[in-house]
mmCIF file of C-alpha atoms and ligand atoms in Angstrom:
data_model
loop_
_atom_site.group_PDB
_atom_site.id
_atom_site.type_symbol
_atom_site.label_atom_id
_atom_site.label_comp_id
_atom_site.label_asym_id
_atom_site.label_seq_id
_atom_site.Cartn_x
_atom_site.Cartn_y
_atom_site.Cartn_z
ATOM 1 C CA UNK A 1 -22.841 10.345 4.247
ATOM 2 C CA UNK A 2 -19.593 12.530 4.890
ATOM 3 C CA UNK A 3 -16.955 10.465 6.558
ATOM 4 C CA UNK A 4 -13.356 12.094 7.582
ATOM 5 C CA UNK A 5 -10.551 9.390 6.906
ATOM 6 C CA UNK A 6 -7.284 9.449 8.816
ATOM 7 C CA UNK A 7 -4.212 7.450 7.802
ATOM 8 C CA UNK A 8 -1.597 7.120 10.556
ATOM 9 C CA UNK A 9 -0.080 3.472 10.702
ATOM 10 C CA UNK A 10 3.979 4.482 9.050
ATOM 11 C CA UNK A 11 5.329 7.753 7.874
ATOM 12 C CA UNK A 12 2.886 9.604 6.214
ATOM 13 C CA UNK A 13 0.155 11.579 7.656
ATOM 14 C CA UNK A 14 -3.393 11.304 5.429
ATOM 15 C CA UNK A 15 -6.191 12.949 5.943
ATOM 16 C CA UNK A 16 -9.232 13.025 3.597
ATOM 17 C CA UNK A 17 -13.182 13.732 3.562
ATOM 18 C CA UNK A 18 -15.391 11.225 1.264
ATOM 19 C CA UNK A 19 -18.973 12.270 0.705
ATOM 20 C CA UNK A 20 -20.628 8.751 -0.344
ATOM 21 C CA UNK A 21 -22.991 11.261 -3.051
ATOM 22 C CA UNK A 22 -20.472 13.600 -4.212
ATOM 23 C CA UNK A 23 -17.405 11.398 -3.710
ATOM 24 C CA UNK A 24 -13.989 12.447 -2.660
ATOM 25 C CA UNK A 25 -14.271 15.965 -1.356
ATOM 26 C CA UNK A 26 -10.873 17.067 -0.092
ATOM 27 C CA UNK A 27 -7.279 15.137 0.606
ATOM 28 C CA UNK A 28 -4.052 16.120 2.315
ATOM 29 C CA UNK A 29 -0.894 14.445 3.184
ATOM 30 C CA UNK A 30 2.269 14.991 5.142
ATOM 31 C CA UNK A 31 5.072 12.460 4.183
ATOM 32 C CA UNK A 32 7.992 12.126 6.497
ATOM 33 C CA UNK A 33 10.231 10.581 4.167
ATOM 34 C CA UNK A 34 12.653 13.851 5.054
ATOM 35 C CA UNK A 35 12.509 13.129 8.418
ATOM 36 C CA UNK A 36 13.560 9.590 8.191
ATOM 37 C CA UNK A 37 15.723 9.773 5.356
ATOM 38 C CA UNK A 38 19.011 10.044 7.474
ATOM 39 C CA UNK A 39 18.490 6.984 9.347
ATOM 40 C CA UNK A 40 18.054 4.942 6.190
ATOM 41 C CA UNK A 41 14.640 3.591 7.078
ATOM 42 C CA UNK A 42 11.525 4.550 9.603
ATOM 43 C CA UNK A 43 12.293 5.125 13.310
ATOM 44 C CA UNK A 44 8.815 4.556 15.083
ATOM 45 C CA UNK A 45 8.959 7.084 17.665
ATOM 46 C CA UNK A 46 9.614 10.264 15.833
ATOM 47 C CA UNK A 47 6.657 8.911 13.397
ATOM 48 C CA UNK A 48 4.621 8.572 16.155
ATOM 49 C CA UNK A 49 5.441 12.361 17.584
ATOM 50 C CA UNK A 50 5.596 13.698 14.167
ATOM 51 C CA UNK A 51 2.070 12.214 13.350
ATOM 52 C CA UNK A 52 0.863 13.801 16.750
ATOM 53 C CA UNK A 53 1.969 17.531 15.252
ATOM 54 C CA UNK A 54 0.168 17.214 11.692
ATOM 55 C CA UNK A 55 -3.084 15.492 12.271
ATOM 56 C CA UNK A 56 -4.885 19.082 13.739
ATOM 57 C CA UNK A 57 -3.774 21.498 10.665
ATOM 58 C CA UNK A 58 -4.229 18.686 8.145
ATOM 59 C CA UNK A 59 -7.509 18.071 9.491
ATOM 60 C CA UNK A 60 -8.043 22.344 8.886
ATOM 61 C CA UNK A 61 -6.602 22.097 5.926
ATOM 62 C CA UNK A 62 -9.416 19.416 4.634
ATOM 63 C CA UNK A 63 -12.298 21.082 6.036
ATOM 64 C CA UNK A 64 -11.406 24.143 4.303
ATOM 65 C CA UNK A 65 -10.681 22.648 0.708
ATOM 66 C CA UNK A 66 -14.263 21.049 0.738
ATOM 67 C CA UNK A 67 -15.754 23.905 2.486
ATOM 68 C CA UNK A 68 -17.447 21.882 5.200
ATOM 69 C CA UNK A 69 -17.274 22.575 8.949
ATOM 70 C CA UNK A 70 -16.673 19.321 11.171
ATOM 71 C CA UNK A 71 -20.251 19.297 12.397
ATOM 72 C CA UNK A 72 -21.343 18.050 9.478
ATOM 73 C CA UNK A 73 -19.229 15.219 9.272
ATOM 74 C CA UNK A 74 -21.292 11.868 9.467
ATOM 75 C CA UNK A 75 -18.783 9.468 10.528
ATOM 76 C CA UNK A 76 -15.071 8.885 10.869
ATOM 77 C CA UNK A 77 -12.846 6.460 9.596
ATOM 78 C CA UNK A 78 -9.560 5.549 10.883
ATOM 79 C CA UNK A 79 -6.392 3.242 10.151
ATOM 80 C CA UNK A 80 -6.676 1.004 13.192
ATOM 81 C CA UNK A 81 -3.677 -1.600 12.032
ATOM 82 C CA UNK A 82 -1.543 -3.014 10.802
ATOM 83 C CA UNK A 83 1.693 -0.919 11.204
ATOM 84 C CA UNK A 84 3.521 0.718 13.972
ATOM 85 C CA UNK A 85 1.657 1.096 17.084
ATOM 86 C CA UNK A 86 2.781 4.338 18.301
ATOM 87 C CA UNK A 87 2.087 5.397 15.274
ATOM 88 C CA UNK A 88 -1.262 3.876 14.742
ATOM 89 C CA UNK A 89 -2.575 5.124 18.335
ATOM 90 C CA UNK A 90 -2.204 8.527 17.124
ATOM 91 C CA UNK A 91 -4.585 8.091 14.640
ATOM 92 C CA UNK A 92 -6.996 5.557 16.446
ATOM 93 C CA UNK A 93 -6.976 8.322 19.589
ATOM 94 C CA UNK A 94 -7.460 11.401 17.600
ATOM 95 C CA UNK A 95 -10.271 9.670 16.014
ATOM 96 C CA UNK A 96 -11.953 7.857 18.524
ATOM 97 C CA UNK A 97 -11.886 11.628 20.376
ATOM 98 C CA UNK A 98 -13.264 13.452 17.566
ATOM 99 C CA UNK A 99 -15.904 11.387 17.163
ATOM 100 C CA UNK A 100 -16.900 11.191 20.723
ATOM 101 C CA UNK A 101 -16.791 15.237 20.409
ATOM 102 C CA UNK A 102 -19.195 15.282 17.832
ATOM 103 C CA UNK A 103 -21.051 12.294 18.859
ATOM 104 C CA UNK A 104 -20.729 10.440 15.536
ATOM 105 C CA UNK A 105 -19.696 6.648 15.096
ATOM 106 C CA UNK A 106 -16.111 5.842 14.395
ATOM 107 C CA UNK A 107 -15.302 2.625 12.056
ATOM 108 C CA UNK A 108 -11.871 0.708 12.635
ATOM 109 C CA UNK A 109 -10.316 0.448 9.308
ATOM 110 C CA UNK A 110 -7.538 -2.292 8.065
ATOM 111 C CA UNK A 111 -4.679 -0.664 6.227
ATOM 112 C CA UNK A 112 -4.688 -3.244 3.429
ATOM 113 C CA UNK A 113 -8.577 -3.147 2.530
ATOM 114 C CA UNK A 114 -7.883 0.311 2.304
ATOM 115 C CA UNK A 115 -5.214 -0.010 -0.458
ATOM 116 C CA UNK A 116 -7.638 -2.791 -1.582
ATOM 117 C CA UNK A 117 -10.337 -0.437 -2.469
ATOM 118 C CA UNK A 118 -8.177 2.775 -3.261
ATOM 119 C CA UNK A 119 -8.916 1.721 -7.561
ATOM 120 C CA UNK A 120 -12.548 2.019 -6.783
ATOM 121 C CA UNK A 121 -12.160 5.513 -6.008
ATOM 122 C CA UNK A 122 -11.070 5.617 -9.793
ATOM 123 C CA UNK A 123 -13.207 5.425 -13.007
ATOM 124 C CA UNK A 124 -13.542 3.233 -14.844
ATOM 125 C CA UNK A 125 -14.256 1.130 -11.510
ATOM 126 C CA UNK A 126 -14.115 -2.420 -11.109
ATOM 127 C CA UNK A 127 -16.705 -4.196 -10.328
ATOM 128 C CA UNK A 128 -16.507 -7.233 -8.127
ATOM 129 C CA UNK A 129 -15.616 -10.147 -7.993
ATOM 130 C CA UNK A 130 -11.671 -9.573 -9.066
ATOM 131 C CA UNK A 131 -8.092 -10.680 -7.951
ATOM 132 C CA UNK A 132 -6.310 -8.349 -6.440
ATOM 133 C CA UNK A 133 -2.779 -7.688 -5.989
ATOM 134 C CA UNK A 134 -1.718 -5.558 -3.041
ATOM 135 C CA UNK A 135 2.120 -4.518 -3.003
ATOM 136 C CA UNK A 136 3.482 -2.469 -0.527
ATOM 137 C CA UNK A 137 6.383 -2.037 2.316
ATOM 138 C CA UNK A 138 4.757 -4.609 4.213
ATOM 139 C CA UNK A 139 2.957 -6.804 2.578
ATOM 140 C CA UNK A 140 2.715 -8.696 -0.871
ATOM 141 C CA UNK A 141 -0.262 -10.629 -1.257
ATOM 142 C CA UNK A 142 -2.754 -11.847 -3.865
ATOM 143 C CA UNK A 143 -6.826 -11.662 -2.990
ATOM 144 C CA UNK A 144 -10.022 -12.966 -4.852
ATOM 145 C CA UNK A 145 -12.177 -10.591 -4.028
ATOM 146 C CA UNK A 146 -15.911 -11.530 -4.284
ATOM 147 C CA UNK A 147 -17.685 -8.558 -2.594
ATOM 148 C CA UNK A 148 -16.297 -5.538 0.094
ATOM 149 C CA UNK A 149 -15.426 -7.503 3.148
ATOM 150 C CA UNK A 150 -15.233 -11.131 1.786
ATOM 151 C CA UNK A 151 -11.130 -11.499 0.839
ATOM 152 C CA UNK A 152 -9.854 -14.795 -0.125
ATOM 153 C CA UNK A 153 -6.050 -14.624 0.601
ATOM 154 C CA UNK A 154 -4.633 -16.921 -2.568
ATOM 155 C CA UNK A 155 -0.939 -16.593 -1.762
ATOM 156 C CA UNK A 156 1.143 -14.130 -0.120
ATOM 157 C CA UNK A 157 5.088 -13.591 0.886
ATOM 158 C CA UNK A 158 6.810 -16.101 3.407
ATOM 159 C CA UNK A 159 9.589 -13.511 4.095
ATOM 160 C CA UNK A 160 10.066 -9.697 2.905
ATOM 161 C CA UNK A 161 7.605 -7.868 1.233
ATOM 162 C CA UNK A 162 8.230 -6.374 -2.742
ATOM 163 C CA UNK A 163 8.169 -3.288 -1.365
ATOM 164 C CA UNK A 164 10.763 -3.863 1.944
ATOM 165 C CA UNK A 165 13.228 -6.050 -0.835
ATOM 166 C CA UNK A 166 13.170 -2.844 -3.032
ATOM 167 C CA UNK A 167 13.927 -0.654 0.364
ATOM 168 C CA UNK A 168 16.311 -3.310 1.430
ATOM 169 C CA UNK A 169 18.048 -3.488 -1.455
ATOM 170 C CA UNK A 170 18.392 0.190 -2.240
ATOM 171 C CA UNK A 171 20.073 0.609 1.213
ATOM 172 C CA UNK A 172 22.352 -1.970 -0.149
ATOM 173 C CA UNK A 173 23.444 0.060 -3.094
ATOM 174 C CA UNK A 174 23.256 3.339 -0.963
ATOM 175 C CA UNK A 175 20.544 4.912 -2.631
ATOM 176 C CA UNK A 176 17.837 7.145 -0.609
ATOM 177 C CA UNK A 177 15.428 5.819 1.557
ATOM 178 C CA UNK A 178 12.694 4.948 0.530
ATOM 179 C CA UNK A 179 14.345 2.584 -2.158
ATOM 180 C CA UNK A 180 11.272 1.618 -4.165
ATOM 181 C CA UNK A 181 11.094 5.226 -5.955
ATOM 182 C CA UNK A 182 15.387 5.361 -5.669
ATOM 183 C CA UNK A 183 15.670 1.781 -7.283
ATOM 184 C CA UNK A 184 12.997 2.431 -9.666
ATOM 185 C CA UNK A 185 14.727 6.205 -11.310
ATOM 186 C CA UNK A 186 18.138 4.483 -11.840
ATOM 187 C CA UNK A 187 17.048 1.261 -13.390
ATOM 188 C CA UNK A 188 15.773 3.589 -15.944
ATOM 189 C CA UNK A 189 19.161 3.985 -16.957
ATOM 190 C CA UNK A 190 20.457 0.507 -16.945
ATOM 191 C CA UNK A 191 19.945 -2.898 -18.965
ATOM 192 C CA UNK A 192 17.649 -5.652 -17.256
ATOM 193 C CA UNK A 193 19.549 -8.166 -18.902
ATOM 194 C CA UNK A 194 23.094 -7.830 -17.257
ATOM 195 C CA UNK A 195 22.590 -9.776 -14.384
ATOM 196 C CA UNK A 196 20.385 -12.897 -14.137
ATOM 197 C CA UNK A 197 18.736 -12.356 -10.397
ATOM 198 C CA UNK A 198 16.364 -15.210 -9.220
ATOM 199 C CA UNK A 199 12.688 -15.917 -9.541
ATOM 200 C CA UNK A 200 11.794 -17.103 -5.991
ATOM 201 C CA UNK A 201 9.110 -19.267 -5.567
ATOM 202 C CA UNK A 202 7.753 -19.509 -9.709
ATOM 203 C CA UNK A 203 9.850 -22.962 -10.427
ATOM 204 C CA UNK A 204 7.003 -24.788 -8.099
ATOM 205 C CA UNK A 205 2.976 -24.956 -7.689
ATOM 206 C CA UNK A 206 1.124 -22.037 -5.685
ATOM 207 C CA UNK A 207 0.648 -18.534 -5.073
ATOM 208 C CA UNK A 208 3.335 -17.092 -2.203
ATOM 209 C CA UNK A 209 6.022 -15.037 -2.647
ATOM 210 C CA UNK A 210 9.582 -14.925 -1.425
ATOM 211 C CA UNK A 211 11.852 -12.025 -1.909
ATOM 212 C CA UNK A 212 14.372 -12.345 0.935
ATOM 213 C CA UNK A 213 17.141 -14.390 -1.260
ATOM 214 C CA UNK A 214 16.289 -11.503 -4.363
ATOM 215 C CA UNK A 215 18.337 -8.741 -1.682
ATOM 216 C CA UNK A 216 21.103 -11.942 -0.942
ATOM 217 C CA UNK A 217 21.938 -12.279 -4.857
ATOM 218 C CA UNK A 218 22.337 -8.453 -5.133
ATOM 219 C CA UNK A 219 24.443 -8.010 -1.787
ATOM 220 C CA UNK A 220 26.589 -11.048 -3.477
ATOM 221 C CA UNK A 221 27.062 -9.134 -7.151
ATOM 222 C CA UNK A 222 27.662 -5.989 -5.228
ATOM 223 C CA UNK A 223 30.625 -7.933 -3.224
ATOM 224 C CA UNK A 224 32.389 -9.359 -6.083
ATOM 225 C CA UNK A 225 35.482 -7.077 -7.085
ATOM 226 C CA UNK A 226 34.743 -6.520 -10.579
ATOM 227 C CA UNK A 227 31.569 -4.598 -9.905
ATOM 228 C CA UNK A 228 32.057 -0.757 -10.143
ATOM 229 C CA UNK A 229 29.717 1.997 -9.697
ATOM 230 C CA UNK A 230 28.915 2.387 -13.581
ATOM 231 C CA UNK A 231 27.150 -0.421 -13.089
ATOM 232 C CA UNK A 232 24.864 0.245 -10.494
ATOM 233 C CA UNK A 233 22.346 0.921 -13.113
ATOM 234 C CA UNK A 234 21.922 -2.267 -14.802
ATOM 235 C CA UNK A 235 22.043 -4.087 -10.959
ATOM 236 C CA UNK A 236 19.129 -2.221 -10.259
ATOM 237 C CA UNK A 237 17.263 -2.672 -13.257
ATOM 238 C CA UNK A 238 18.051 -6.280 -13.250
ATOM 239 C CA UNK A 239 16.719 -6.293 -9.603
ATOM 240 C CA UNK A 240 13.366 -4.888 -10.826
ATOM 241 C CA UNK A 241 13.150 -7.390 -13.640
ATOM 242 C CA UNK A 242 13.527 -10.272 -11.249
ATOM 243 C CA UNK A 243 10.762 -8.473 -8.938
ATOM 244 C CA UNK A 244 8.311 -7.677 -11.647
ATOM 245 C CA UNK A 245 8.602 -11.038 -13.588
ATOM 246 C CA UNK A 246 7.793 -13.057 -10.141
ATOM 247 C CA UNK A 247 4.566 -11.007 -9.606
ATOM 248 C CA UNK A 248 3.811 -11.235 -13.499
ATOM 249 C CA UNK A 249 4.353 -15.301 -13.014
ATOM 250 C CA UNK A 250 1.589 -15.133 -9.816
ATOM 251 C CA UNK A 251 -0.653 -12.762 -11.403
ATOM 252 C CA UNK A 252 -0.653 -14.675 -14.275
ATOM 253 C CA UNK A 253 -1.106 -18.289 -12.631
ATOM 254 C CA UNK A 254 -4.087 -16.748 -9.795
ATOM 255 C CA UNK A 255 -6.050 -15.356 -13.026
ATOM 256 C CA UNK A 256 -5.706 -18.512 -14.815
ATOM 257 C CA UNK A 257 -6.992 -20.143 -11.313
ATOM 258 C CA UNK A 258 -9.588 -17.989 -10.384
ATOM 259 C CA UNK A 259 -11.022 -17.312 -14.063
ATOM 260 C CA UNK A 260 -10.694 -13.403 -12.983
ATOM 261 C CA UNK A 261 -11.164 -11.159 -15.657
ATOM 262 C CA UNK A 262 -10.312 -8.054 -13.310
ATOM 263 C CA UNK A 263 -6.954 -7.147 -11.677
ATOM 264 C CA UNK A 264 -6.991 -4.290 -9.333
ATOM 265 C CA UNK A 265 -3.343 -4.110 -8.297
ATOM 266 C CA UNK A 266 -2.592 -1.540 -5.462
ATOM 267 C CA UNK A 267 -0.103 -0.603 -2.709
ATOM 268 C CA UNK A 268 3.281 1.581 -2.900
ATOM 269 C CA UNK A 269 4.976 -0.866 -5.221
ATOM 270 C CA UNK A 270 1.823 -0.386 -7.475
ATOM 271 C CA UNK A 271 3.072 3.064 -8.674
ATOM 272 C CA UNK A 272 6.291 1.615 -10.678
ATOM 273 C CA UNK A 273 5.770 2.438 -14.124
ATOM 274 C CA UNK A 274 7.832 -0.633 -15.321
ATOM 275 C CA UNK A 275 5.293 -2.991 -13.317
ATOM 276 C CA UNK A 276 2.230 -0.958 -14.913
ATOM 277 C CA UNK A 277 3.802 -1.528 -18.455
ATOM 278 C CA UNK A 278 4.533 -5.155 -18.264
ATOM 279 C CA UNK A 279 0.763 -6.026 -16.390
ATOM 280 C CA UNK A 280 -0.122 -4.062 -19.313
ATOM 281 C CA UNK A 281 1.203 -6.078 -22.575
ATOM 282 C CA UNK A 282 0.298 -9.563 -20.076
ATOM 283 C CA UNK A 283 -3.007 -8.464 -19.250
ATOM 284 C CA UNK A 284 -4.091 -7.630 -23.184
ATOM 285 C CA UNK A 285 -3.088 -11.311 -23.709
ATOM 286 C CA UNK A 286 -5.284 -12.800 -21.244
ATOM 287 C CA UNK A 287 -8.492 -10.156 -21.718
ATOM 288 C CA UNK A 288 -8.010 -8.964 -18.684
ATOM 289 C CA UNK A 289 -8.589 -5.091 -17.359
ATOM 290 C CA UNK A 290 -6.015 -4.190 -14.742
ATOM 291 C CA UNK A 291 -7.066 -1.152 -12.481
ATOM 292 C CA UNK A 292 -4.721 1.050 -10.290
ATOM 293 C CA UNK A 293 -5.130 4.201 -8.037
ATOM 294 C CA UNK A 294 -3.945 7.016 -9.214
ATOM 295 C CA UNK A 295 -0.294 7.652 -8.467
ATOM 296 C CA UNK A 296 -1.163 9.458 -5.491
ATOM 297 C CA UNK A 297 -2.769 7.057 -3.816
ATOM 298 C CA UNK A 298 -1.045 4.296 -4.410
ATOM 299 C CA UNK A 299 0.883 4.902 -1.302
ATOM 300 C CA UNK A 300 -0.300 5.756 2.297
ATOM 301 C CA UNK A 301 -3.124 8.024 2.295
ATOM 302 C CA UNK A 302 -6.144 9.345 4.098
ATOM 303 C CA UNK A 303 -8.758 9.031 0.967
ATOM 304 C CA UNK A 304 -8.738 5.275 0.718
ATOM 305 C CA UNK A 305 -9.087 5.484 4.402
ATOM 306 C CA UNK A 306 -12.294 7.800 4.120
ATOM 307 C CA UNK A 307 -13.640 5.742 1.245
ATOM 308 C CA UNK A 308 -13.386 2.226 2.923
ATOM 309 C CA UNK A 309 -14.384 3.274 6.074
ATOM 310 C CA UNK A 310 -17.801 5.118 4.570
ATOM 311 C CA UNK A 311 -18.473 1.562 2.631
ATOM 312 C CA UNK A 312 -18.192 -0.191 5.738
ATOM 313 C CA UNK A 313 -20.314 2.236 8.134
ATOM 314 C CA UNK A 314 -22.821 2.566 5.304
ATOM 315 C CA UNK A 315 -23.083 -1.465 5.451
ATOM 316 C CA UNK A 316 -24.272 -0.525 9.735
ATOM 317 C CA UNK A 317 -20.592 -0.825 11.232
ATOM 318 C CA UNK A 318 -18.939 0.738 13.659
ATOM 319 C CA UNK A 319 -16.605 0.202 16.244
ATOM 320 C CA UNK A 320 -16.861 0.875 19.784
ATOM 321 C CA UNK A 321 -15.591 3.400 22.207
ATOM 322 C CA UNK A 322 -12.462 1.312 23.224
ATOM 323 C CA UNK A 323 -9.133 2.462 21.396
ATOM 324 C CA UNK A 324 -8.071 -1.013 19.949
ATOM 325 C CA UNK A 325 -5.082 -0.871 17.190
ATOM 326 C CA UNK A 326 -3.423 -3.892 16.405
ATOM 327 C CA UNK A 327 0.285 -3.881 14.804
ATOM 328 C CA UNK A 328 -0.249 -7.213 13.128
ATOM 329 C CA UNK A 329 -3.958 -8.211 12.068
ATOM 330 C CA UNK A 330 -5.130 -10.519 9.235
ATOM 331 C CA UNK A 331 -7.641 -9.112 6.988
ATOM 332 C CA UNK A 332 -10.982 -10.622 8.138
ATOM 333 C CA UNK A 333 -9.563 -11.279 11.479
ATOM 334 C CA UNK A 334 -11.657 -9.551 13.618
ATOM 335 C CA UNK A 335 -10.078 -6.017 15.840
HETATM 336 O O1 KG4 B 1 1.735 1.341 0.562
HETATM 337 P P1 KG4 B 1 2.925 2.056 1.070
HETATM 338 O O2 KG4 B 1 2.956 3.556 0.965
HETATM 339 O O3 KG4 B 1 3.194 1.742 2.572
HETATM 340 C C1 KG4 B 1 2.935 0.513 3.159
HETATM 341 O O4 KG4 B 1 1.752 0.206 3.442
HETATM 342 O O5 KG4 B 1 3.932 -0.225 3.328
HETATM 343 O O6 KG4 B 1 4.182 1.434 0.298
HETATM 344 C C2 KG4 B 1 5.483 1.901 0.485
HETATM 345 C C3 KG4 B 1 6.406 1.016 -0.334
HETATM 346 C C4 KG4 B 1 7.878 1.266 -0.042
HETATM 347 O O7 KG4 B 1 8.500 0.011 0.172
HETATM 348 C C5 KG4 B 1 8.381 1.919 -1.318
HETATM 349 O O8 KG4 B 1 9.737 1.666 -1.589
HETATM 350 C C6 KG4 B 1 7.482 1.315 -2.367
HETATM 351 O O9 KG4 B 1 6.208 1.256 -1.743
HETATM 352 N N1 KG4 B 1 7.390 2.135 -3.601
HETATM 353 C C7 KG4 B 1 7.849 1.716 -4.802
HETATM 354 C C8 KG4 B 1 7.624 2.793 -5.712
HETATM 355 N N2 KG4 B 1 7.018 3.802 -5.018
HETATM 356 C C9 KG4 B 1 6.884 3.375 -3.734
HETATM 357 N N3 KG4 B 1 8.428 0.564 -5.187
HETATM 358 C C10 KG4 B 1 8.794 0.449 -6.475
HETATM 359 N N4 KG4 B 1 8.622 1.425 -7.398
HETATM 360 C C11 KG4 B 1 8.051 2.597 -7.065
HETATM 361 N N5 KG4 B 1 7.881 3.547 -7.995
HETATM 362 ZN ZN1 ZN B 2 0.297 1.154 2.913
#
């Protein structure tokens, strides 16, 4: 089964073909990181028009990498929430037309199973059951995950996401949007141990997350008069510590809980080498495997798209003719 994948919920443009024998075929992306940069953060509506220009040549530009002509596409997958809407019905409409055009069934995909699943594109593959870990710009939740579509939610964040406090926090300091990537270069220059940032949320039972009061503590340091720009380094690497130790804490605690041998952690904030190193030494402890997507696709993309979209229409899904998108939706919530 050939399935086209298209990725449209925030600011990057993903477009990929997954044949279910060969796997992943062909994969392009358009990030518009550039185009957003100046305003410090996403503006919805020049996503939105911006996604509108790129899905046609991307979707050219995948069909000739694999070789294929769109008639022999099987089924298409596309990101039908959460994220911006605008943005979203770009995606769900070009879709939902394409496959009317070639008469093929289109499958409603959730952003965050996509991410989900994006390490099973990967060998070695996990196998299920596992906990997984999904970190991005939006969300920051822990998952047992017993087979594809049945997602136990463990814990998740009450307030920002890892990914928005590292964006939040790097507008702080006046670094480049997006912050994650920004925050993640300069701590590799400073000491971890300078400042003592909080923990939220690992001095009691359970599995959420809080990172809110995490960008409070650094707006305070920033404020205090003897803090120069030399130091800037250490305040971010100190920032990162605080962020990585809380999801080390939870990871640690929902394997302990769950008796998971498997972590598959995934999402944007997933591609921070510090975080890979530290899940690393913690996870030899414990005998556990942790499994990632490649760098690539760690963020916003069009293959995990393709991939989770072919699981579910090879399970008999599909969705119907009706373009549906939903900003905020629940994983296992139905469209
Ligand atoms: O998964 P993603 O592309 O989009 C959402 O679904 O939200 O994640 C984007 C997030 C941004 O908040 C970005 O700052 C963060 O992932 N990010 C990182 C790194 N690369 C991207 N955070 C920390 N370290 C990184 N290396
Ligand atoms: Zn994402």
């Amino acid at each position: 089964m050939l399935v086209l994948g298209i990725e449209t919920s925030c600011d990057e443009t993903g477009i990929a073909l997954y044949d279910s024998v060969k796997g992943l075929l062909s994969h392009a992306l358009f990030s518009q990181i550039e185009l957003h940069s100046t305003y410090g953060g996403v503006v919805p509506e020049l996503a939105s028009r911006d996604h509108v220009q790129r899905v046609i040549p991307l979707l050219n530009d995948v069909l000739a990498q694999a070789g294929v002509d769109k008639k022999a596409i099987d089924g298409i997958a596309y990101t039908a929430g959460p994220g911006l809407i605008g943005a979203l019905l770009v995606g769900a409409s070009f879709a939902r037309s394409l496959a009317w055009a070639l008469d093929k069934p289109a499958i409603a995909v959730h952003h965050m199973e996509g991410h989900l699943l994006a390490p099973l594109l990967e060998t070695p593959t996990p196998t299920f059951p596992f906990l997984a870990l999904l970190v991005s710009g939006g969300h920051t939740q822990l998952y047992y995950v017993r087979n594809l579509g049945e997602y136990e939610l463990l814990g998740e964040s009450v307030d920002d996401a890892a990914g928005e406090a590292f964006d939040k926090t790097g507008k702080l300091m006046g670094l480049s949007y997006p912050g994650g990537p920004a925050i993640a270069a300069m701590a590799e220059h400073g000491n971890p141990e300078r400042f003592q940032f909080p923990r939220p949320m690992t001095d009691r039972p359970g599995l959420d997350f809080s990172f809110s009061g995490l960008k409070t503590a650094v707006l305070n340091t920033l404020q205090h008069e003897s803090i120069s720009t030399a130091m800037l380094p250490d305040i971010a690497a100190s920032f990162q510590a605080a962020v990585i130790d809380t999801l080390l804490i939870k990871c640690r605690r929902a394997l302990t809980q769950t008796g998971a041998k498997q972590l598959v952690v995934a999402g944007g904030v997933s591609a921070n080498k510090q975080l890979r190193a530290q899940l690393a030494a913690m996870a030899a402890t414990m005998d556990v495997q942790v499994y990632y997507p490649r760098p690539a696709f760690c963020t916003d993309n069009g293959a995990m798209i393709a991939f989770a979209g072919c699981l579910r229409l090879q399970q008999g899904f599909s969705t119907d003719l009706p373009i549906v998108v939903k900003p905020k939706w629940a994983m296992g919530e139905s469209l």
